[in-house]
Tab-separated table of N, CA and C in Angstrom:
chain	number	residue	atom	x	y	z
A	231	ILE	N	180.504	66.175	168.096
A	231	ILE	CA	181.602	66.865	167.439
A	231	ILE	C	181.073	68.167	166.868
A	232	LYS	N	181.799	69.239	167.085
A	232	LYS	CA	181.369	70.557	166.628
A	232	LYS	C	182.208	70.966	165.422
A	233	LEU	N	181.516	71.341	164.331
A	233	LEU	CA	182.182	71.818	163.125
A	233	LEU	C	181.911	73.294	162.934
A	234	PHE	N	182.885	73.997	162.377
A	234	PHE	CA	182.729	75.396	161.995
A	234	PHE	C	182.358	75.422	160.515
A	235	VAL	N	181.358	76.224	160.162
A	235	VAL	CA	180.956	76.401	158.774
A	235	VAL	C	181.092	77.886	158.454
A	236	GLY	N	181.990	78.224	157.573
A	236	GLY	CA	182.236	79.614	157.216
A	236	GLY	C	181.722	79.961	155.834
A	237	ASN	N	181.663	81.278	155.569
A	237	ASN	CA	181.216	81.812	154.291
A	237	ASN	C	179.766	81.418	153.988
A	238	VAL	N	178.955	81.375	155.031
A	238	VAL	CA	177.540	81.007	154.884
A	238	VAL	C	176.780	82.211	154.319
A	239	PRO	N	176.035	82.034	153.233
A	239	PRO	CA	175.259	83.135	152.670
A	239	PRO	C	174.173	83.600	153.645
A	240	GLU	N	173.871	84.872	153.621
A	240	GLU	CA	172.874	85.441	154.533
A	240	GLU	C	171.493	84.822	154.351
A	241	GLU	N	171.171	84.355	153.150
A	241	GLU	CA	169.845	83.789	152.903
A	241	GLU	C	169.712	82.342	153.380
A	242	ALA	N	170.814	81.726	153.803
A	242	ALA	CA	170.764	80.348	154.283
A	242	ALA	C	170.027	80.279	155.622
A	243	THR	N	169.320	79.188	155.836
A	243	THR	CA	168.585	78.995	157.093
A	243	THR	C	169.180	77.817	157.863
A	244	ALA	N	168.885	77.767	159.153
A	244	ALA	CA	169.344	76.648	159.975
A	244	ALA	C	168.749	75.338	159.474
A	245	GLU	N	167.489	75.372	159.046
A	245	GLU	CA	166.842	74.165	158.540
A	245	GLU	C	167.545	73.661	157.277
A	246	GLU	N	167.898	74.585	156.415
A	246	GLU	CA	168.589	74.231	155.175
A	246	GLU	C	169.955	73.599	155.472
A	247	LEU	N	170.695	74.188	156.401
A	247	LEU	CA	171.989	73.628	156.778
A	247	LEU	C	171.826	72.256	157.428
A	248	SER	N	170.820	72.121	158.265
A	248	SER	CA	170.561	70.843	158.927
A	248	SER	C	170.302	69.739	157.895
A	249	GLU	N	169.475	70.028	156.915
A	249	GLU	CA	169.169	69.048	155.868
A	249	GLU	C	170.419	68.717	155.056
A	250	LEU	N	171.217	69.726	154.731
A	250	LEU	CA	172.430	69.524	153.949
A	250	LEU	C	173.401	68.596	154.697
A	251	PHE	N	173.640	68.889	155.971
A	251	PHE	CA	174.587	68.081	156.745
A	251	PHE	C	174.031	66.692	157.050
A	252	ALA	N	172.746	66.606	157.343
A	252	ALA	CA	172.141	65.297	157.619
A	252	ALA	C	172.227	64.391	156.399
A	253	GLY	N	172.148	64.957	155.212
A	253	GLY	CA	172.204	64.173	153.986
A	253	GLY	C	173.536	63.468	153.774
A	254	VAL	N	174.627	64.012	154.329
A	254	VAL	CA	175.929	63.376	154.132
A	254	VAL	C	176.527	62.812	155.423
A	255	ALA	N	176.075	63.326	156.571
A	255	ALA	CA	176.742	62.956	157.826
A	255	ALA	C	175.832	62.257	158.827
A	256	GLY	N	174.553	62.150	158.522
A	256	GLY	CA	173.641	61.550	159.486
A	256	GLY	C	173.019	62.606	160.377
A	257	PRO	N	172.471	62.192	161.511
A	257	PRO	CA	171.723	63.125	162.367
A	257	PRO	C	172.532	64.352	162.796
A	258	VAL	N	171.892	65.516	162.705
A	258	VAL	CA	172.477	66.769	163.181
A	258	VAL	C	171.918	67.008	164.568
A	259	LEU	N	172.805	67.140	165.542
A	259	LEU	CA	172.381	67.305	166.934
A	259	LEU	C	172.040	68.752	167.272
A	260	GLY	N	172.560	69.690	166.509
A	260	GLY	CA	172.256	71.093	166.750
A	260	GLY	C	172.970	71.987	165.767
A	261	ILE	N	172.410	73.174	165.566
A	261	ILE	CA	173.019	74.172	164.684
A	261	ILE	C	172.888	75.542	165.338
A	262	ALA	N	173.979	76.279	165.341
A	262	ALA	CA	173.971	77.676	165.774
A	262	ALA	C	174.365	78.494	164.557
A	263	LEU	N	173.421	79.233	163.998
A	263	LEU	CA	173.657	80.005	162.781
A	263	LEU	C	173.791	81.487	163.119
A	264	MET	N	174.924	82.056	162.776
A	264	MET	CA	175.165	83.479	162.934
A	264	MET	C	175.299	84.089	161.545
A	265	LYS	N	175.663	85.347	161.503
A	265	LYS	CA	175.823	86.002	160.223
A	265	LYS	C	177.100	85.504	159.564
A	266	GLN	N	176.993	84.842	158.452
A	266	GLN	CA	178.065	84.338	157.605
A	266	GLN	C	178.847	83.163	158.180
A	267	PHE	N	178.423	82.616	159.323
A	267	PHE	CA	179.039	81.392	159.795
A	267	PHE	C	178.073	80.628	160.685
A	268	ALA	N	178.419	79.377	160.939
A	268	ALA	CA	177.561	78.530	161.772
A	268	ALA	C	178.421	77.478	162.465
A	269	PHE	N	177.850	76.891	163.515
A	269	PHE	CA	178.442	75.732	164.166
A	269	PHE	C	177.437	74.608	164.028
A	270	VAL	N	177.912	73.460	163.555
A	270	VAL	CA	177.060	72.287	163.369
A	270	VAL	C	177.570	71.196	164.295
A	271	HIS	N	176.675	70.622	165.084
A	271	HIS	CA	177.029	69.571	166.028
A	271	HIS	C	176.593	68.217	165.461
A	272	LEU	N	177.552	67.309	165.324
A	272	LEU	CA	177.300	65.980	164.790
A	272	LEU	C	177.619	64.916	165.840
A	273	ARG	N	177.142	63.713	165.589
A	273	ARG	CA	177.231	62.631	166.571
A	273	ARG	C	178.654	62.166	166.883
A	274	ASP	N	179.507	62.020	165.856
A	274	ASP	CA	180.825	61.437	166.116
A	274	ASP	C	181.845	61.886	165.077
A	275	GLU	N	183.094	61.435	165.279
A	275	GLU	CA	184.210	61.807	164.385
A	275	GLU	C	183.987	61.350	162.944
A	276	ALA	N	183.402	60.174	162.779
A	276	ALA	CA	183.167	59.657	161.424
A	276	ALA	C	182.191	60.554	160.669
A	277	ALA	N	181.138	60.982	161.345
A	277	ALA	CA	180.158	61.889	160.720
A	277	ALA	C	180.824	63.218	160.368
A	278	ALA	N	181.652	63.717	161.274
A	278	ALA	CA	182.354	64.988	161.030
A	278	ALA	C	183.298	64.854	159.834
A	279	ALA	N	184.010	63.742	159.761
A	279	ALA	CA	184.942	63.532	158.640
A	279	ALA	C	184.193	63.478	157.309
A	280	ARG	N	183.024	62.810	157.288
A	280	ARG	CA	182.228	62.761	156.049
A	280	ARG	C	181.763	64.158	155.662
A	281	ALA	N	181.296	64.926	156.629
A	281	ALA	CA	180.796	66.279	156.350
A	281	ALA	C	181.909	67.160	155.797
A	282	ILE	N	183.090	67.101	156.402
A	282	ILE	CA	184.212	67.913	155.934
A	282	ILE	C	184.602	67.493	154.516
A	283	ALA	N	184.723	66.200	154.291
A	283	ALA	CA	185.152	65.693	152.971
A	283	ALA	C	184.162	66.052	151.871
A	284	GLN	N	182.873	65.975	152.167
A	284	GLN	CA	181.871	66.168	151.119
A	284	GLN	C	181.324	67.585	151.019
A	285	LEU	N	181.406	68.364	152.083
A	285	LEU	CA	180.769	69.684	152.052
A	285	LEU	C	181.726	70.863	152.042
A	286	ASN	N	182.987	70.655	152.384
A	286	ASN	CA	183.936	71.768	152.312
A	286	ASN	C	184.073	72.179	150.848
A	287	GLY	N	183.771	73.443	150.537
A	287	GLY	CA	183.783	73.941	149.167
A	287	GLY	C	182.456	73.790	148.443
A	288	HIS	N	181.449	73.220	149.127
A	288	HIS	CA	180.111	73.037	148.535
A	288	HIS	C	179.486	74.408	148.215
A	289	GLN	N	178.852	74.510	147.061
A	289	GLN	CA	178.168	75.747	146.664
A	289	GLN	C	176.811	75.840	147.361
A	290	LEU	N	176.584	76.926	148.085
A	290	LEU	CA	175.308	77.176	148.746
A	290	LEU	C	174.896	78.601	148.408
A	291	HIS	N	173.806	78.739	147.666
A	291	HIS	CA	173.343	80.058	147.207
A	291	HIS	C	174.471	80.840	146.522
A	292	GLY	N	175.271	80.128	145.716
A	292	GLY	CA	176.313	80.786	144.941
A	292	GLY	C	177.609	81.050	145.688
A	293	ARG	N	177.717	80.599	146.928
A	293	ARG	CA	178.947	80.792	147.706
A	293	ARG	C	179.500	79.438	148.127
A	294	ARG	N	180.810	79.317	148.120
A	294	ARG	CA	181.470	78.085	148.570
A	294	ARG	C	181.642	78.143	150.081
A	295	ILE	N	180.992	77.206	150.777
A	295	ILE	CA	181.116	77.192	152.223
A	295	ILE	C	182.410	76.508	152.639
A	296	VAL	N	182.892	76.874	153.815
A	296	VAL	CA	184.074	76.272	154.412
A	296	VAL	C	183.582	75.402	155.560
A	297	VAL	N	183.981	74.139	155.576
A	297	VAL	CA	183.593	73.224	156.657
A	297	VAL	C	184.878	72.654	157.239
A	298	GLU	N	185.084	72.896	158.539
A	298	GLU	CA	186.297	72.435	159.214
A	298	GLU	C	186.016	72.205	160.690
A	299	PRO	N	186.908	71.494	161.374
A	299	PRO	CA	186.690	71.294	162.811
A	299	PRO	C	186.663	72.639	163.537
A	300	SER	N	185.827	72.745	164.532
A	300	SER	CA	185.764	73.964	165.330
A	300	SER	C	186.967	74.006	166.249
A	301	ARG	N	187.550	75.170	166.377
A	301	ARG	CA	188.696	75.345	167.265
A	301	ARG	C	188.235	76.077	168.530
A	302	PRO	N	188.742	75.675	169.679
A	302	PRO	CA	188.313	76.338	170.913
A	302	PRO	C	188.787	77.780	170.974
A	303	ARG	N	188.078	78.566	171.748
A	303	ARG	CA	188.447	79.960	171.962
A	303	ARG	C	189.815	80.000	172.645
A	304	PRO	N	190.661	80.968	172.288
A	304	PRO	CA	191.979	81.066	172.926
A	304	PRO	C	191.856	81.189	174.453
A	305	THR	N	192.842	80.638	175.157
A	305	THR	CA	192.816	80.723	176.617
A	305	THR	C	192.947	82.177	177.061
A	306	ASN	N	192.533	82.434	178.257
A	306	ASN	CA	192.576	83.775	178.860
A	306	ASN	C	191.757	84.794	178.082
A	307	THR	N	190.673	84.338	177.460
A	307	THR	CA	189.740	85.249	176.806
A	307	THR	C	188.376	85.027	177.433
A	308	CYS	N	187.507	86.005	177.274
A	308	CYS	CA	186.139	85.841	177.740
A	308	CYS	C	185.200	86.361	176.662
A	309	LYS	N	183.992	85.882	176.724
A	309	LYS	CA	182.973	86.247	175.747
A	309	LYS	C	181.928	87.075	176.470
A	310	ILE	N	181.544	88.204	175.879
A	310	ILE	CA	180.507	89.028	176.490
A	310	ILE	C	179.371	89.245	175.490
A	311	PHE	N	178.182	89.438	176.027
A	311	PHE	CA	177.006	89.735	175.213
A	311	PHE	C	176.718	91.223	175.333
A	312	VAL	N	176.485	91.875	174.225
A	312	VAL	CA	176.121	93.287	174.211
A	312	VAL	C	174.755	93.375	173.562
A	313	GLY	N	173.743	93.765	174.334
A	313	GLY	CA	172.383	93.825	173.809
A	313	GLY	C	171.975	95.215	173.370
A	314	ASN	N	170.798	95.279	172.749
A	314	ASN	CA	170.186	96.532	172.327
A	314	ASN	C	171.068	97.309	171.346
A	315	VAL	N	171.730	96.580	170.459
A	315	VAL	CA	172.610	97.189	169.460
A	315	VAL	C	171.777	97.577	168.244
A	316	SER	N	172.007	98.756	167.723
A	316	SER	CA	171.288	99.236	166.545
A	316	SER	C	171.459	98.282	165.371
A	317	ALA	N	170.428	98.128	164.576
A	317	ALA	CA	170.489	97.270	163.391
A	317	ALA	C	171.518	97.792	162.383
A	318	ALA	N	171.845	99.066	162.454
A	318	ALA	CA	172.808	99.657	161.528
A	318	ALA	C	174.257	99.463	161.982
A	319	CYS	N	174.462	98.990	163.196
A	319	CYS	CA	175.808	98.817	163.755
A	319	CYS	C	176.525	97.650	163.084
A	320	THR	N	177.795	97.828	162.797
A	320	THR	CA	178.595	96.773	162.171
A	320	THR	C	179.546	96.166	163.198
A	321	SER	N	180.060	94.993	162.884
A	321	SER	CA	181.022	94.361	163.786
A	321	SER	C	182.302	95.201	163.882
A	322	GLY	N	182.658	95.880	162.811
A	322	GLY	CA	183.828	96.765	162.833
A	322	GLY	C	183.667	97.912	163.810
A	323	GLU	N	182.480	98.484	163.868
A	323	GLU	CA	182.214	99.570	164.816
A	323	GLU	C	182.292	99.072	166.256
A	324	LEU	N	181.710	97.897	166.513
A	324	LEU	CA	181.783	97.328	167.867
A	324	LEU	C	183.216	97.004	168.245
A	325	ARG	N	183.938	96.426	167.301
A	325	ARG	CA	185.342	96.091	167.554
A	325	ARG	C	186.119	97.353	167.936
A	326	SER	N	185.942	98.428	167.201
A	326	SER	CA	186.638	99.681	167.495
A	326	SER	C	186.284	100.206	168.879
A	327	LEU	N	185.029	100.091	169.239
A	327	LEU	CA	184.583	100.571	170.544
A	327	LEU	C	185.246	99.795	171.685
A	328	PHE	N	185.304	98.472	171.555
A	328	PHE	CA	185.847	97.636	172.629
A	328	PHE	C	187.360	97.484	172.582
A	329	GLN	N	187.981	97.766	171.445
A	329	GLN	CA	189.429	97.603	171.302
A	329	GLN	C	190.192	98.479	172.281
A	330	GLN	N	189.616	99.597	172.691
A	330	GLN	CA	190.311	100.485	173.626
A	330	GLN	C	190.492	99.837	175.018
A	331	TYR	N	189.751	98.759	175.291
A	331	TYR	CA	189.846	98.072	176.579
A	331	TYR	C	190.724	96.836	176.526
A	332	GLY	N	191.162	96.447	175.351
A	332	GLY	CA	192.006	95.273	175.202
A	332	GLY	C	191.825	94.666	173.818
A	333	THR	N	192.576	93.641	173.532
A	333	THR	CA	192.516	92.989	172.229
A	333	THR	C	191.171	92.292	172.048
A	334	VAL	N	190.524	92.546	170.938
A	334	VAL	CA	189.267	91.888	170.598
A	334	VAL	C	189.607	90.704	169.681
A	335	VAL	N	189.351	89.492	170.163
A	335	VAL	CA	189.689	88.291	169.419
A	335	VAL	C	188.640	87.991	168.371
A	336	GLU	N	187.383	88.212	168.710
A	336	GLU	CA	186.263	87.890	167.806
A	336	GLU	C	185.133	88.858	168.109
A	337	CYS	N	184.465	89.311	167.058
A	337	CYS	CA	183.341	90.235	167.224
A	337	CYS	C	182.314	89.951	166.139
A	338	ASP	N	181.106	89.586	166.567
A	338	ASP	CA	180.040	89.284	165.616
A	338	ASP	C	178.780	90.027	165.995
A	339	VAL	N	178.093	90.558	165.005
A	339	VAL	CA	176.791	91.169	165.206
A	339	VAL	C	175.772	90.168	164.704
A	340	VAL	N	174.960	89.651	165.610
A	340	VAL	CA	173.948	88.661	165.253
A	340	VAL	C	172.634	89.397	165.094
A	341	LYS	N	172.045	89.288	163.918
A	341	LYS	CA	170.796	89.993	163.643
A	341	LYS	C	169.669	88.992	163.465
A	342	GLY	N	168.462	89.419	163.821
A	342	GLY	CA	167.302	88.557	163.662
A	342	GLY	C	167.053	87.810	164.876
């Protein structure tokens, strides 16, 4: 089961999130940590329900994280990777650049 974790502080690490979720939901099968959000993969629905109930609104480095079921990408969309992006580039700048070619559903700059 894949959960979405929002409002993740920049100083949070994948290891820290793994320990947090494992403490309430059992084994964590995987974590994908991006800037200010993450996806956490858990074994089953019961583990996901425990994580949502106990960790949604949990304070992490002074920020309340959002924990909810992951929703699939809208149909008729595609995901592209853009490499060699300047460290100074923001997601807003990328969105503006690509918006001229069609609606941008999601745009994230992953650093590190």
